[in-house]
Amino acid sequence: MPVISFVSPKGGVGKTTSALILAMQIARRVTVTVIDADPNHPIKSWAEGGDTPENMTIISDVTDKTIGETIAEVATKTPFVIVDLEGTAATIVAYAIAESDFVIVPTQGSQLDAEQASRAFGLIKAHERGIQKHKHDYKLPYAVLFTRTSAAIQSRDTRHIRKSFEAGGIPFFETELNERAAFKAMFSYRQTLEKLPHDEVSNVKKAIDNAESFTREVIARINIYTHSPTTTG
Ligand SMILES: Nc1ncnc2c1ncn2[C@@H]1O[C@H](COP(=O)(O)OP(=O)(O)O)[C@@H](O)[C@H]1O
Ligand SMILES: [Mg+2]
């Protein structure tokens, strides 16, 4: 507990990158299991670089038939479970949502991307309706995460989308995961942010700060919903 899934029917919005960033930062605090449910196994490939933190376990042998049970089982053993999903509306995504305590919907800061994000809300709502037949006030907490935005300026698009999400009661993270060389480099070097070479990758420190603010916000949001103490560092 808790299980956090990254969901968006659109590929390339930053699900895998954001999931790994969160897993890395959580691994500095407590044990974390990452379920790499994308058939391309990007997180497993990253781990093959050999720099997986001691606290992090990666499971990649899941299918739509096994994902539900796998998540349920590891959730009883690990303080945090992070699920990275493929960018489709496949049934595996619905099964993962059904086992989740919190869903993160990454989106890039354009209007078109925001519209794609609403397809993810549809999956969350469908899951809620199923449970609400038995428990009428059930809600699955979720929040939109803006990714690959400029660290320097908030674009007019992003500002507008934030406003319309606010008006529509759609929760989103205050922290954006900015477009940063270090967030790409962790995949090309197959290393944690901490170990990236500062002389070759620019602004590693800023990337770590960005990753850390995001992680703190995730933990804070989960605490609001679960009311249970979670380790913060
Ligand atoms: N915050 C970021 N900063 C820089 N590049 C990013 C960031 N998020 C994602 N990317 C890049 O965008 C591409 C798609 O990201 P990825 O995490 O694989 O998306 P998804 O899992 O949604 O398909 C990759 O090339 C990745 O390196
Ligand atoms: Mg991915």
mmCIF file with all atom_site columns, C-alpha atoms in Angstrom, residues 15-231:
data_model
loop_
_atom_site.group_PDB
_atom_site.id
_atom_site.type_symbol
_atom_site.label_atom_id
_atom_site.label_alt_id
_atom_site.label_comp_id
_atom_site.label_asym_id
_atom_site.label_entity_id
_atom_site.label_seq_id
_atom_site.pdbx_PDB_ins_code
_atom_site.Cartn_x
_atom_site.Cartn_y
_atom_site.Cartn_z
_atom_site.occupancy
_atom_site.B_iso_or_equiv
_atom_site.pdbx_formal_charge
_atom_site.auth_seq_id
_atom_site.auth_comp_id
_atom_site.auth_asym_id
_atom_site.auth_atom_id
_atom_site.pdbx_PDB_model_num
ATOM 1   C CA . LYS A 1 15  ? 4.125   8.177   -17.999 1.00 0.00 ? 15  LYS A CA 1
ATOM 2   C CA . THR A 1 16  ? 7.265   6.045   -17.881 1.00 0.00 ? 16  THR A CA 1
ATOM 3   C CA . THR A 1 17  ? 9.592   8.964   -17.171 1.00 0.00 ? 17  THR A CA 1
ATOM 4   C CA . SER A 1 18  ? 7.385   10.305  -14.371 1.00 0.00 ? 18  SER A CA 1
ATOM 5   C CA . ALA A 1 19  ? 6.826   6.817   -12.897 1.00 0.00 ? 19  ALA A CA 1
ATOM 6   C CA . LEU A 1 20  ? 10.560  6.178   -12.715 1.00 0.00 ? 20  LEU A CA 1
ATOM 7   C CA . ILE A 1 21  ? 11.234  9.610   -11.232 1.00 0.00 ? 21  ILE A CA 1
ATOM 8   C CA . LEU A 1 22  ? 8.669   8.954   -8.500  1.00 0.00 ? 22  LEU A CA 1
ATOM 9   C CA . ALA A 1 23  ? 9.951   5.427   -7.852  1.00 0.00 ? 23  ALA A CA 1
ATOM 10  C CA . MET A 1 24  ? 13.531  6.683   -7.495  1.00 0.00 ? 24  MET A CA 1
ATOM 11  C CA . GLN A 1 25  ? 12.619  9.397   -5.042  1.00 0.00 ? 25  GLN A CA 1
ATOM 12  C CA . ILE A 1 26  ? 10.420  7.065   -3.001  1.00 0.00 ? 26  ILE A CA 1
ATOM 13  C CA . ALA A 1 27  ? 13.229  4.487   -2.910  1.00 0.00 ? 27  ALA A CA 1
ATOM 14  C CA . ARG A 1 28  ? 15.286  7.064   -0.995  1.00 0.00 ? 28  ARG A CA 1
ATOM 15  C CA . ARG A 1 29  ? 12.681  6.793   1.778   1.00 0.00 ? 29  ARG A CA 1
ATOM 16  C CA . VAL A 1 30  ? 11.088  3.331   1.760   1.00 0.00 ? 30  VAL A CA 1
ATOM 17  C CA . THR A 1 31  ? 10.873  0.154   -0.278  1.00 0.00 ? 31  THR A CA 1
ATOM 18  C CA . VAL A 1 32  ? 9.107   0.456   -3.595  1.00 0.00 ? 32  VAL A CA 1
ATOM 19  C CA . THR A 1 33  ? 7.988   -2.044  -6.227  1.00 0.00 ? 33  THR A CA 1
ATOM 20  C CA . VAL A 1 34  ? 7.586   -0.894  -9.814  1.00 0.00 ? 34  VAL A CA 1
ATOM 21  C CA . ILE A 1 35  ? 5.290   -2.881  -12.046 1.00 0.00 ? 35  ILE A CA 1
ATOM 22  C CA . ASP A 1 36  ? 6.511   -2.285  -15.564 1.00 0.00 ? 36  ASP A CA 1
ATOM 23  C CA . ALA A 1 37  ? 3.357   -3.319  -17.407 1.00 0.00 ? 37  ALA A CA 1
ATOM 24  C CA . ASP A 1 38  ? 4.344   -1.811  -20.749 1.00 0.00 ? 38  ASP A CA 1
ATOM 25  C CA . PRO A 1 39  ? 5.158   -4.701  -23.103 1.00 0.00 ? 39  PRO A CA 1
ATOM 26  C CA . ASN A 1 40  ? 8.240   -2.758  -24.253 1.00 0.00 ? 40  ASN A CA 1
ATOM 27  C CA . HIS A 1 41  ? 9.505   -2.870  -20.640 1.00 0.00 ? 41  HIS A CA 1
ATOM 28  C CA . PRO A 1 42  ? 11.254  0.500   -20.575 1.00 0.00 ? 42  PRO A CA 1
ATOM 29  C CA . ILE A 1 43  ? 11.825  0.427   -16.807 1.00 0.00 ? 43  ILE A CA 1
ATOM 30  C CA . LYS A 1 44  ? 13.188  -3.112  -16.888 1.00 0.00 ? 44  LYS A CA 1
ATOM 31  C CA . SER A 1 45  ? 15.637  -1.994  -19.605 1.00 0.00 ? 45  SER A CA 1
ATOM 32  C CA . TRP A 1 46  ? 16.620  0.969   -17.454 1.00 0.00 ? 46  TRP A CA 1
ATOM 33  C CA . ALA A 1 47  ? 17.284  -1.397  -14.545 1.00 0.00 ? 47  ALA A CA 1
ATOM 34  C CA . GLU A 1 48  ? 19.581  -3.491  -16.700 1.00 0.00 ? 48  GLU A CA 1
ATOM 35  C CA . GLY A 1 49  ? 22.012  -0.576  -16.476 1.00 0.00 ? 49  GLY A CA 1
ATOM 36  C CA . GLY A 1 50  ? 22.733  -1.923  -12.999 1.00 0.00 ? 50  GLY A CA 1
ATOM 37  C CA . ASP A 1 51  ? 21.991  1.194   -10.958 1.00 0.00 ? 51  ASP A CA 1
ATOM 38  C CA . THR A 1 52  ? 18.674  0.103   -9.426  1.00 0.00 ? 52  THR A CA 1
ATOM 39  C CA . PRO A 1 53  ? 18.450  1.323   -5.818  1.00 0.00 ? 53  PRO A CA 1
ATOM 40  C CA . GLU A 1 54  ? 18.516  -1.439  -3.209  1.00 0.00 ? 54  GLU A CA 1
ATOM 41  C CA . ASN A 1 55  ? 15.024  -0.422  -2.145  1.00 0.00 ? 55  ASN A CA 1
ATOM 42  C CA . MET A 1 56  ? 13.521  -0.843  -5.614  1.00 0.00 ? 56  MET A CA 1
ATOM 43  C CA . THR A 1 57  ? 12.127  -4.035  -7.107  1.00 0.00 ? 57  THR A CA 1
ATOM 44  C CA . ILE A 1 58  ? 10.939  -4.179  -10.698 1.00 0.00 ? 58  ILE A CA 1
ATOM 45  C CA . ILE A 1 59  ? 8.359   -6.655  -11.917 1.00 0.00 ? 59  ILE A CA 1
ATOM 46  C CA . SER A 1 60  ? 7.784   -6.844  -15.636 1.00 0.00 ? 60  SER A CA 1
ATOM 47  C CA . ASP A 1 61  ? 6.283   -10.258 -16.288 1.00 0.00 ? 61  ASP A CA 1
ATOM 48  C CA . VAL A 1 62  ? 2.645   -9.214  -16.109 1.00 0.00 ? 62  VAL A CA 1
ATOM 49  C CA . THR A 1 63  ? -0.196  -9.665  -18.563 1.00 0.00 ? 63  THR A CA 1
ATOM 50  C CA . ASP A 1 64  ? -3.805  -8.550  -18.476 1.00 0.00 ? 64  ASP A CA 1
ATOM 51  C CA . LYS A 1 65  ? -4.578  -11.897 -16.852 1.00 0.00 ? 65  LYS A CA 1
ATOM 52  C CA . THR A 1 66  ? -2.080  -11.554 -14.017 1.00 0.00 ? 66  THR A CA 1
ATOM 53  C CA . ILE A 1 67  ? -1.764  -7.843  -13.342 1.00 0.00 ? 67  ILE A CA 1
ATOM 54  C CA . GLY A 1 68  ? -4.632  -7.601  -10.847 1.00 0.00 ? 68  GLY A CA 1
ATOM 55  C CA . GLU A 1 69  ? -3.364  -10.406 -8.654  1.00 0.00 ? 69  GLU A CA 1
ATOM 56  C CA . THR A 1 70  ? 0.237   -9.292  -8.970  1.00 0.00 ? 70  THR A CA 1
ATOM 57  C CA . ILE A 1 71  ? -0.566  -5.767  -7.811  1.00 0.00 ? 71  ILE A CA 1
ATOM 58  C CA . ALA A 1 72  ? -2.738  -7.025  -4.952  1.00 0.00 ? 72  ALA A CA 1
ATOM 59  C CA . GLU A 1 73  ? -0.003  -9.369  -3.799  1.00 0.00 ? 73  GLU A CA 1
ATOM 60  C CA . VAL A 1 74  ? 2.924   -6.935  -3.885  1.00 0.00 ? 74  VAL A CA 1
ATOM 61  C CA . ALA A 1 75  ? 0.777   -4.249  -2.247  1.00 0.00 ? 75  ALA A CA 1
ATOM 62  C CA . THR A 1 76  ? 0.586   -6.373  0.888   1.00 0.00 ? 76  THR A CA 1
ATOM 63  C CA . LYS A 1 77  ? 4.384   -6.575  1.009   1.00 0.00 ? 77  LYS A CA 1
ATOM 64  C CA . THR A 1 78  ? 5.711   -3.209  -0.172  1.00 0.00 ? 78  THR A CA 1
ATOM 65  C CA . PRO A 1 79  ? 4.959   0.256   1.245   1.00 0.00 ? 79  PRO A CA 1
ATOM 66  C CA . PHE A 1 80  ? 4.700   1.702   -2.274  1.00 0.00 ? 80  PHE A CA 1
ATOM 67  C CA . VAL A 1 81  ? 3.707   0.136   -5.564  1.00 0.00 ? 81  VAL A CA 1
ATOM 68  C CA . ILE A 1 82  ? 4.068   2.130   -8.784  1.00 0.00 ? 82  ILE A CA 1
ATOM 69  C CA . VAL A 1 83  ? 2.489   0.877   -11.984 1.00 0.00 ? 83  VAL A CA 1
ATOM 70  C CA . ASP A 1 84  ? 3.664   2.061   -15.392 1.00 0.00 ? 84  ASP A CA 1
ATOM 71  C CA . LEU A 1 85  ? 1.188   1.265   -18.140 1.00 0.00 ? 85  LEU A CA 1
ATOM 72  C CA . GLU A 1 86  ? 1.270   1.283   -21.879 1.00 0.00 ? 86  GLU A CA 1
ATOM 73  C CA . GLY A 1 87  ? -0.394  4.165   -23.710 1.00 0.00 ? 87  GLY A CA 1
ATOM 74  C CA . THR A 1 88  ? -3.511  2.344   -24.843 1.00 0.00 ? 88  THR A CA 1
ATOM 75  C CA . ALA A 1 89  ? -7.035  1.781   -23.638 1.00 0.00 ? 89  ALA A CA 1
ATOM 76  C CA . ALA A 1 90  ? -6.308  -1.952  -23.289 1.00 0.00 ? 90  ALA A CA 1
ATOM 77  C CA . THR A 1 91  ? -8.032  -4.029  -20.634 1.00 0.00 ? 91  THR A CA 1
ATOM 78  C CA . ILE A 1 92  ? -4.762  -4.291  -18.682 1.00 0.00 ? 92  ILE A CA 1
ATOM 79  C CA . VAL A 1 93  ? -5.156  -0.580  -17.900 1.00 0.00 ? 93  VAL A CA 1
ATOM 80  C CA . ALA A 1 94  ? -8.655  -1.098  -16.495 1.00 0.00 ? 94  ALA A CA 1
ATOM 81  C CA . TYR A 1 95  ? -7.418  -3.981  -14.318 1.00 0.00 ? 95  TYR A CA 1
ATOM 82  C CA . ALA A 1 96  ? -4.566  -1.850  -12.994 1.00 0.00 ? 96  ALA A CA 1
ATOM 83  C CA . ILE A 1 97  ? -6.940  1.027   -12.218 1.00 0.00 ? 97  ILE A CA 1
ATOM 84  C CA . ALA A 1 98  ? -9.169  -1.379  -10.292 1.00 0.00 ? 98  ALA A CA 1
ATOM 85  C CA . GLU A 1 99  ? -6.237  -2.180  -7.965  1.00 0.00 ? 99  GLU A CA 1
ATOM 86  C CA . SER A 1 100 ? -5.032  1.413   -7.585  1.00 0.00 ? 100 SER A CA 1
ATOM 87  C CA . ASP A 1 101 ? -5.283  3.767   -4.624  1.00 0.00 ? 101 ASP A CA 1
ATOM 88  C CA . PHE A 1 102 ? -4.239  6.777   -6.663  1.00 0.00 ? 102 PHE A CA 1
ATOM 89  C CA . VAL A 1 103 ? -4.029  7.459   -10.396 1.00 0.00 ? 103 VAL A CA 1
ATOM 90  C CA . ILE A 1 104 ? -1.685  9.981   -11.976 1.00 0.00 ? 104 ILE A CA 1
ATOM 91  C CA . VAL A 1 105 ? -2.611  11.237  -15.449 1.00 0.00 ? 105 VAL A CA 1
ATOM 92  C CA . PRO A 1 106 ? 0.424   12.832  -17.103 1.00 0.00 ? 106 PRO A CA 1
ATOM 93  C CA . THR A 1 107 ? -0.259  15.337  -19.844 1.00 0.00 ? 107 THR A CA 1
ATOM 94  C CA . GLN A 1 108 ? 1.785   17.784  -21.829 1.00 0.00 ? 108 GLN A CA 1
ATOM 95  C CA . GLY A 1 109 ? 0.604   21.332  -21.528 1.00 0.00 ? 109 GLY A CA 1
ATOM 96  C CA . SER A 1 110 ? -1.345  21.739  -24.758 1.00 0.00 ? 110 SER A CA 1
ATOM 97  C CA . GLN A 1 111 ? -5.101  21.824  -25.301 1.00 0.00 ? 111 GLN A CA 1
ATOM 98  C CA . LEU A 1 112 ? -4.966  18.745  -27.521 1.00 0.00 ? 112 LEU A CA 1
ATOM 99  C CA . ASP A 1 113 ? -3.110  16.764  -24.874 1.00 0.00 ? 113 ASP A CA 1
ATOM 100 C CA . ALA A 1 114 ? -5.534  17.866  -22.187 1.00 0.00 ? 114 ALA A CA 1
ATOM 101 C CA . GLU A 1 115 ? -8.389  16.489  -24.276 1.00 0.00 ? 115 GLU A CA 1
ATOM 102 C CA . GLN A 1 116 ? -6.585  13.142  -24.459 1.00 0.00 ? 116 GLN A CA 1
ATOM 103 C CA . ALA A 1 117 ? -6.218  13.197  -20.676 1.00 0.00 ? 117 ALA A CA 1
ATOM 104 C CA . SER A 1 118 ? -9.994  13.302  -20.368 1.00 0.00 ? 118 SER A CA 1
ATOM 105 C CA . ARG A 1 119 ? -10.100 9.817   -21.890 1.00 0.00 ? 119 ARG A CA 1
ATOM 106 C CA . ALA A 1 120 ? -8.179  8.652   -18.836 1.00 0.00 ? 120 ALA A CA 1
ATOM 107 C CA . PHE A 1 121 ? -10.769 10.297  -16.571 1.00 0.00 ? 121 PHE A CA 1
ATOM 108 C CA . GLY A 1 122 ? -13.378 8.223   -18.410 1.00 0.00 ? 122 GLY A CA 1
ATOM 109 C CA . LEU A 1 123 ? -11.613 5.013   -17.360 1.00 0.00 ? 123 LEU A CA 1
ATOM 110 C CA . ILE A 1 124 ? -11.429 6.202   -13.759 1.00 0.00 ? 124 ILE A CA 1
ATOM 111 C CA . LYS A 1 125 ? -15.127 7.140   -13.749 1.00 0.00 ? 125 LYS A CA 1
ATOM 112 C CA . ALA A 1 126 ? -16.094 3.782   -15.247 1.00 0.00 ? 126 ALA A CA 1
ATOM 113 C CA . HIS A 1 127 ? -14.266 2.013   -12.441 1.00 0.00 ? 127 HIS A CA 1
ATOM 114 C CA . GLU A 1 128 ? -15.942 4.261   -9.851  1.00 0.00 ? 128 GLU A CA 1
ATOM 115 C CA . ARG A 1 129 ? -19.406 3.539   -11.223 1.00 0.00 ? 129 ARG A CA 1
ATOM 116 C CA . GLY A 1 130 ? -18.829 -0.202  -10.815 1.00 0.00 ? 130 GLY A CA 1
ATOM 117 C CA . ILE A 1 131 ? -17.873 0.153   -7.145  1.00 0.00 ? 131 ILE A CA 1
ATOM 118 C CA . GLN A 1 132 ? -20.552 2.783   -6.466  1.00 0.00 ? 132 GLN A CA 1
ATOM 119 C CA . LYS A 1 133 ? -23.235 0.138   -6.978  1.00 0.00 ? 133 LYS A CA 1
ATOM 120 C CA . HIS A 1 134 ? -22.143 -1.264  -3.620  1.00 0.00 ? 134 HIS A CA 1
ATOM 121 C CA . LYS A 1 135 ? -20.547 1.766   -1.993  1.00 0.00 ? 135 LYS A CA 1
ATOM 122 C CA . HIS A 1 136 ? -22.284 4.870   -3.254  1.00 0.00 ? 136 HIS A CA 1
ATOM 123 C CA . ASP A 1 137 ? -19.733 7.436   -2.057  1.00 0.00 ? 137 ASP A CA 1
ATOM 124 C CA . TYR A 1 138 ? -16.700 5.628   -3.488  1.00 0.00 ? 138 TYR A CA 1
ATOM 125 C CA . LYS A 1 139 ? -14.138 7.784   -5.336  1.00 0.00 ? 139 LYS A CA 1
ATOM 126 C CA . LEU A 1 140 ? -10.784 6.822   -6.761  1.00 0.00 ? 140 LEU A CA 1
ATOM 127 C CA . PRO A 1 141 ? -8.429  9.731   -6.124  1.00 0.00 ? 141 PRO A CA 1
ATOM 128 C CA . TYR A 1 142 ? -6.474  10.952  -9.114  1.00 0.00 ? 142 TYR A CA 1
ATOM 129 C CA . ALA A 1 143 ? -4.633  14.024  -10.340 1.00 0.00 ? 143 ALA A CA 1
ATOM 130 C CA . VAL A 1 144 ? -3.299  15.357  -13.613 1.00 0.00 ? 144 VAL A CA 1
ATOM 131 C CA . LEU A 1 145 ? 0.452   15.910  -13.857 1.00 0.00 ? 145 LEU A CA 1
ATOM 132 C CA . PHE A 1 146 ? 1.763   18.457  -16.349 1.00 0.00 ? 146 PHE A CA 1
ATOM 133 C CA . THR A 1 147 ? 4.920   17.131  -17.964 1.00 0.00 ? 147 THR A CA 1
ATOM 134 C CA . ARG A 1 148 ? 7.627   18.457  -20.265 1.00 0.00 ? 148 ARG A CA 1
ATOM 135 C CA . THR A 1 149 ? 6.644   22.044  -19.576 1.00 0.00 ? 149 THR A CA 1
ATOM 136 C CA . SER A 1 150 ? 9.135   24.866  -19.697 1.00 0.00 ? 150 SER A CA 1
ATOM 137 C CA . ALA A 1 151 ? 10.989  25.449  -16.445 1.00 0.00 ? 151 ALA A CA 1
ATOM 138 C CA . ALA A 1 152 ? 11.428  29.088  -17.386 1.00 0.00 ? 152 ALA A CA 1
ATOM 139 C CA . ILE A 1 153 ? 7.940   30.254  -18.268 1.00 0.00 ? 153 ILE A CA 1
ATOM 140 C CA . GLN A 1 154 ? 4.385   29.071  -17.834 1.00 0.00 ? 154 GLN A CA 1
ATOM 141 C CA . SER A 1 155 ? 2.887   29.026  -21.331 1.00 0.00 ? 155 SER A CA 1
ATOM 142 C CA . ARG A 1 156 ? -0.451  30.580  -22.094 1.00 0.00 ? 156 ARG A CA 1
ATOM 143 C CA . ASP A 1 157 ? -1.738  27.103  -23.007 1.00 0.00 ? 157 ASP A CA 1
ATOM 144 C CA . THR A 1 158 ? -0.767  25.574  -19.671 1.00 0.00 ? 158 THR A CA 1
ATOM 145 C CA . ARG A 1 159 ? -2.230  28.525  -17.775 1.00 0.00 ? 159 ARG A CA 1
ATOM 146 C CA . HIS A 1 160 ? -5.474  28.187  -19.658 1.00 0.00 ? 160 HIS A CA 1
ATOM 147 C CA . ILE A 1 161 ? -5.673  24.420  -19.086 1.00 0.00 ? 161 ILE A CA 1
ATOM 148 C CA . ARG A 1 162 ? -4.980  24.817  -15.368 1.00 0.00 ? 162 ARG A CA 1
ATOM 149 C CA . LYS A 1 163 ? -7.843  27.335  -15.194 1.00 0.00 ? 163 LYS A CA 1
ATOM 150 C CA . SER A 1 164 ? -10.276 25.090  -17.038 1.00 0.00 ? 164 SER A CA 1
ATOM 151 C CA . PHE A 1 165 ? -9.325  22.052  -14.905 1.00 0.00 ? 165 PHE A CA 1
ATOM 152 C CA . GLU A 1 166 ? -9.869  24.201  -11.821 1.00 0.00 ? 166 GLU A CA 1
ATOM 153 C CA . ALA A 1 167 ? -13.283 25.270  -13.101 1.00 0.00 ? 167 ALA A CA 1
ATOM 154 C CA . GLY A 1 168 ? -14.194 21.666  -13.934 1.00 0.00 ? 168 GLY A CA 1
ATOM 155 C CA . GLY A 1 169 ? -13.074 20.364  -10.532 1.00 0.00 ? 169 GLY A CA 1
ATOM 156 C CA . ILE A 1 170 ? -10.299 18.272  -12.070 1.00 0.00 ? 170 ILE A CA 1
ATOM 157 C CA . PRO A 1 171 ? -7.427  17.901  -9.604  1.00 0.00 ? 171 PRO A CA 1
ATOM 158 C CA . PHE A 1 172 ? -3.881  18.551  -10.801 1.00 0.00 ? 172 PHE A CA 1
ATOM 159 C CA . PHE A 1 173 ? -0.443  18.691  -9.246  1.00 0.00 ? 173 PHE A CA 1
ATOM 160 C CA . GLU A 1 174 ? 0.934   22.142  -8.505  1.00 0.00 ? 174 GLU A CA 1
ATOM 161 C CA . THR A 1 175 ? 4.372   20.764  -9.402  1.00 0.00 ? 175 THR A CA 1
ATOM 162 C CA . GLU A 1 176 ? 5.045   20.256  -13.092 1.00 0.00 ? 176 GLU A CA 1
ATOM 163 C CA . LEU A 1 177 ? 7.741   17.881  -14.280 1.00 0.00 ? 177 LEU A CA 1
ATOM 164 C CA . ASN A 1 178 ? 9.595   20.231  -16.594 1.00 0.00 ? 178 ASN A CA 1
ATOM 165 C CA . GLU A 1 179 ? 11.328  19.335  -19.819 1.00 0.00 ? 179 GLU A CA 1
ATOM 166 C CA . ARG A 1 180 ? 14.798  18.520  -18.512 1.00 0.00 ? 180 ARG A CA 1
ATOM 167 C CA . ALA A 1 181 ? 17.881  16.925  -20.010 1.00 0.00 ? 181 ALA A CA 1
ATOM 168 C CA . ALA A 1 182 ? 18.427  14.928  -16.803 1.00 0.00 ? 182 ALA A CA 1
ATOM 169 C CA . PHE A 1 183 ? 15.014  13.247  -17.121 1.00 0.00 ? 183 PHE A CA 1
ATOM 170 C CA . LYS A 1 184 ? 16.056  11.961  -20.535 1.00 0.00 ? 184 LYS A CA 1
ATOM 171 C CA . ALA A 1 185 ? 19.617  11.192  -19.474 1.00 0.00 ? 185 ALA A CA 1
ATOM 172 C CA . MET A 1 186 ? 18.533  8.826   -16.698 1.00 0.00 ? 186 MET A CA 1
ATOM 173 C CA . PHE A 1 187 ? 17.302  6.545   -19.493 1.00 0.00 ? 187 PHE A CA 1
ATOM 174 C CA . SER A 1 188 ? 20.260  6.961   -21.846 1.00 0.00 ? 188 SER A CA 1
ATOM 175 C CA . TYR A 1 189 ? 22.787  6.516   -19.009 1.00 0.00 ? 189 TYR A CA 1
ATOM 176 C CA . ARG A 1 190 ? 20.493  3.989   -17.312 1.00 0.00 ? 190 ARG A CA 1
ATOM 177 C CA . GLN A 1 191 ? 21.219  5.571   -13.945 1.00 0.00 ? 191 GLN A CA 1
ATOM 178 C CA . THR A 1 192 ? 19.440  7.287   -11.114 1.00 0.00 ? 192 THR A CA 1
ATOM 179 C CA . LEU A 1 193 ? 19.288  11.084  -11.162 1.00 0.00 ? 193 LEU A CA 1
ATOM 180 C CA . GLU A 1 194 ? 21.755  11.131  -8.254  1.00 0.00 ? 194 GLU A CA 1
ATOM 181 C CA . LYS A 1 195 ? 24.443  9.363   -10.220 1.00 0.00 ? 195 LYS A CA 1
ATOM 182 C CA . LEU A 1 196 ? 24.191  11.325  -13.477 1.00 0.00 ? 196 LEU A CA 1
ATOM 183 C CA . PRO A 1 197 ? 27.509  12.979  -14.359 1.00 0.00 ? 197 PRO A CA 1
ATOM 184 C CA . HIS A 1 198 ? 27.131  16.695  -13.617 1.00 0.00 ? 198 HIS A CA 1
ATOM 185 C CA . ASP A 1 199 ? 29.799  17.591  -16.158 1.00 0.00 ? 199 ASP A CA 1
ATOM 186 C CA . GLU A 1 200 ? 27.903  15.896  -18.981 1.00 0.00 ? 200 GLU A CA 1
ATOM 187 C CA . VAL A 1 201 ? 24.244  16.507  -18.083 1.00 0.00 ? 201 VAL A CA 1
ATOM 188 C CA . SER A 1 202 ? 23.065  20.032  -17.389 1.00 0.00 ? 202 SER A CA 1
ATOM 189 C CA . ASN A 1 203 ? 21.090  21.072  -14.314 1.00 0.00 ? 203 ASN A CA 1
ATOM 190 C CA . VAL A 1 204 ? 21.009  17.684  -12.570 1.00 0.00 ? 204 VAL A CA 1
ATOM 191 C CA . LYS A 1 205 ? 20.503  19.395  -9.227  1.00 0.00 ? 205 LYS A CA 1
ATOM 192 C CA . LYS A 1 206 ? 17.456  21.295  -10.502 1.00 0.00 ? 206 LYS A CA 1
ATOM 193 C CA . ALA A 1 207 ? 16.033  18.064  -11.914 1.00 0.00 ? 207 ALA A CA 1
ATOM 194 C CA . ILE A 1 208 ? 16.434  16.351  -8.541  1.00 0.00 ? 208 ILE A CA 1
ATOM 195 C CA . ASP A 1 209 ? 14.702  19.295  -6.822  1.00 0.00 ? 209 ASP A CA 1
ATOM 196 C CA . ASN A 1 210 ? 11.884  19.067  -9.358  1.00 0.00 ? 210 ASN A CA 1
ATOM 197 C CA . ALA A 1 211 ? 11.582  15.289  -8.830  1.00 0.00 ? 211 ALA A CA 1
ATOM 198 C CA . GLU A 1 212 ? 11.586  15.801  -5.095  1.00 0.00 ? 212 GLU A CA 1
ATOM 199 C CA . SER A 1 213 ? 8.808   18.441  -5.096  1.00 0.00 ? 213 SER A CA 1
ATOM 200 C CA . PHE A 1 214 ? 6.680   16.167  -7.229  1.00 0.00 ? 214 PHE A CA 1
ATOM 201 C CA . THR A 1 215 ? 7.281   13.240  -4.861  1.00 0.00 ? 215 THR A CA 1
ATOM 202 C CA . ARG A 1 216 ? 6.424   15.301  -1.803  1.00 0.00 ? 216 ARG A CA 1
ATOM 203 C CA . GLU A 1 217 ? 3.213   16.395  -3.431  1.00 0.00 ? 217 GLU A CA 1
ATOM 204 C CA . VAL A 1 218 ? 2.283   12.795  -4.269  1.00 0.00 ? 218 VAL A CA 1
ATOM 205 C CA . ILE A 1 219 ? 2.896   11.700  -0.684  1.00 0.00 ? 219 ILE A CA 1
ATOM 206 C CA . ALA A 1 220 ? 0.935   14.656  0.683   1.00 0.00 ? 220 ALA A CA 1
ATOM 207 C CA . ARG A 1 221 ? -2.012  13.904  -1.587  1.00 0.00 ? 221 ARG A CA 1
ATOM 208 C CA . ILE A 1 222 ? -2.042  10.238  -0.674  1.00 0.00 ? 222 ILE A CA 1
ATOM 209 C CA . ASN A 1 223 ? -2.014  11.130  3.002   1.00 0.00 ? 223 ASN A CA 1
ATOM 210 C CA . ILE A 1 224 ? -5.060  13.314  2.508   1.00 0.00 ? 224 ILE A CA 1
ATOM 211 C CA . TYR A 1 225 ? -6.970  10.368  1.109   1.00 0.00 ? 225 TYR A CA 1
ATOM 212 C CA . THR A 1 226 ? -5.730  7.540   3.294   1.00 0.00 ? 226 THR A CA 1
ATOM 213 C CA . HIS A 1 227 ? -5.240  9.480   6.573   1.00 0.00 ? 227 HIS A CA 1
ATOM 214 C CA . SER A 1 228 ? -2.437  7.061   7.351   1.00 0.00 ? 228 SER A CA 1
ATOM 215 C CA . PRO A 1 229 ? 1.068   8.154   8.283   1.00 0.00 ? 229 PRO A CA 1
ATOM 216 C CA . THR A 1 230 ? 3.561   7.858   5.455   1.00 0.00 ? 230 THR A CA 1
ATOM 217 C CA . THR A 1 231 ? 7.276   8.307   5.716   1.00 0.00 ? 231 THR A CA 1
#
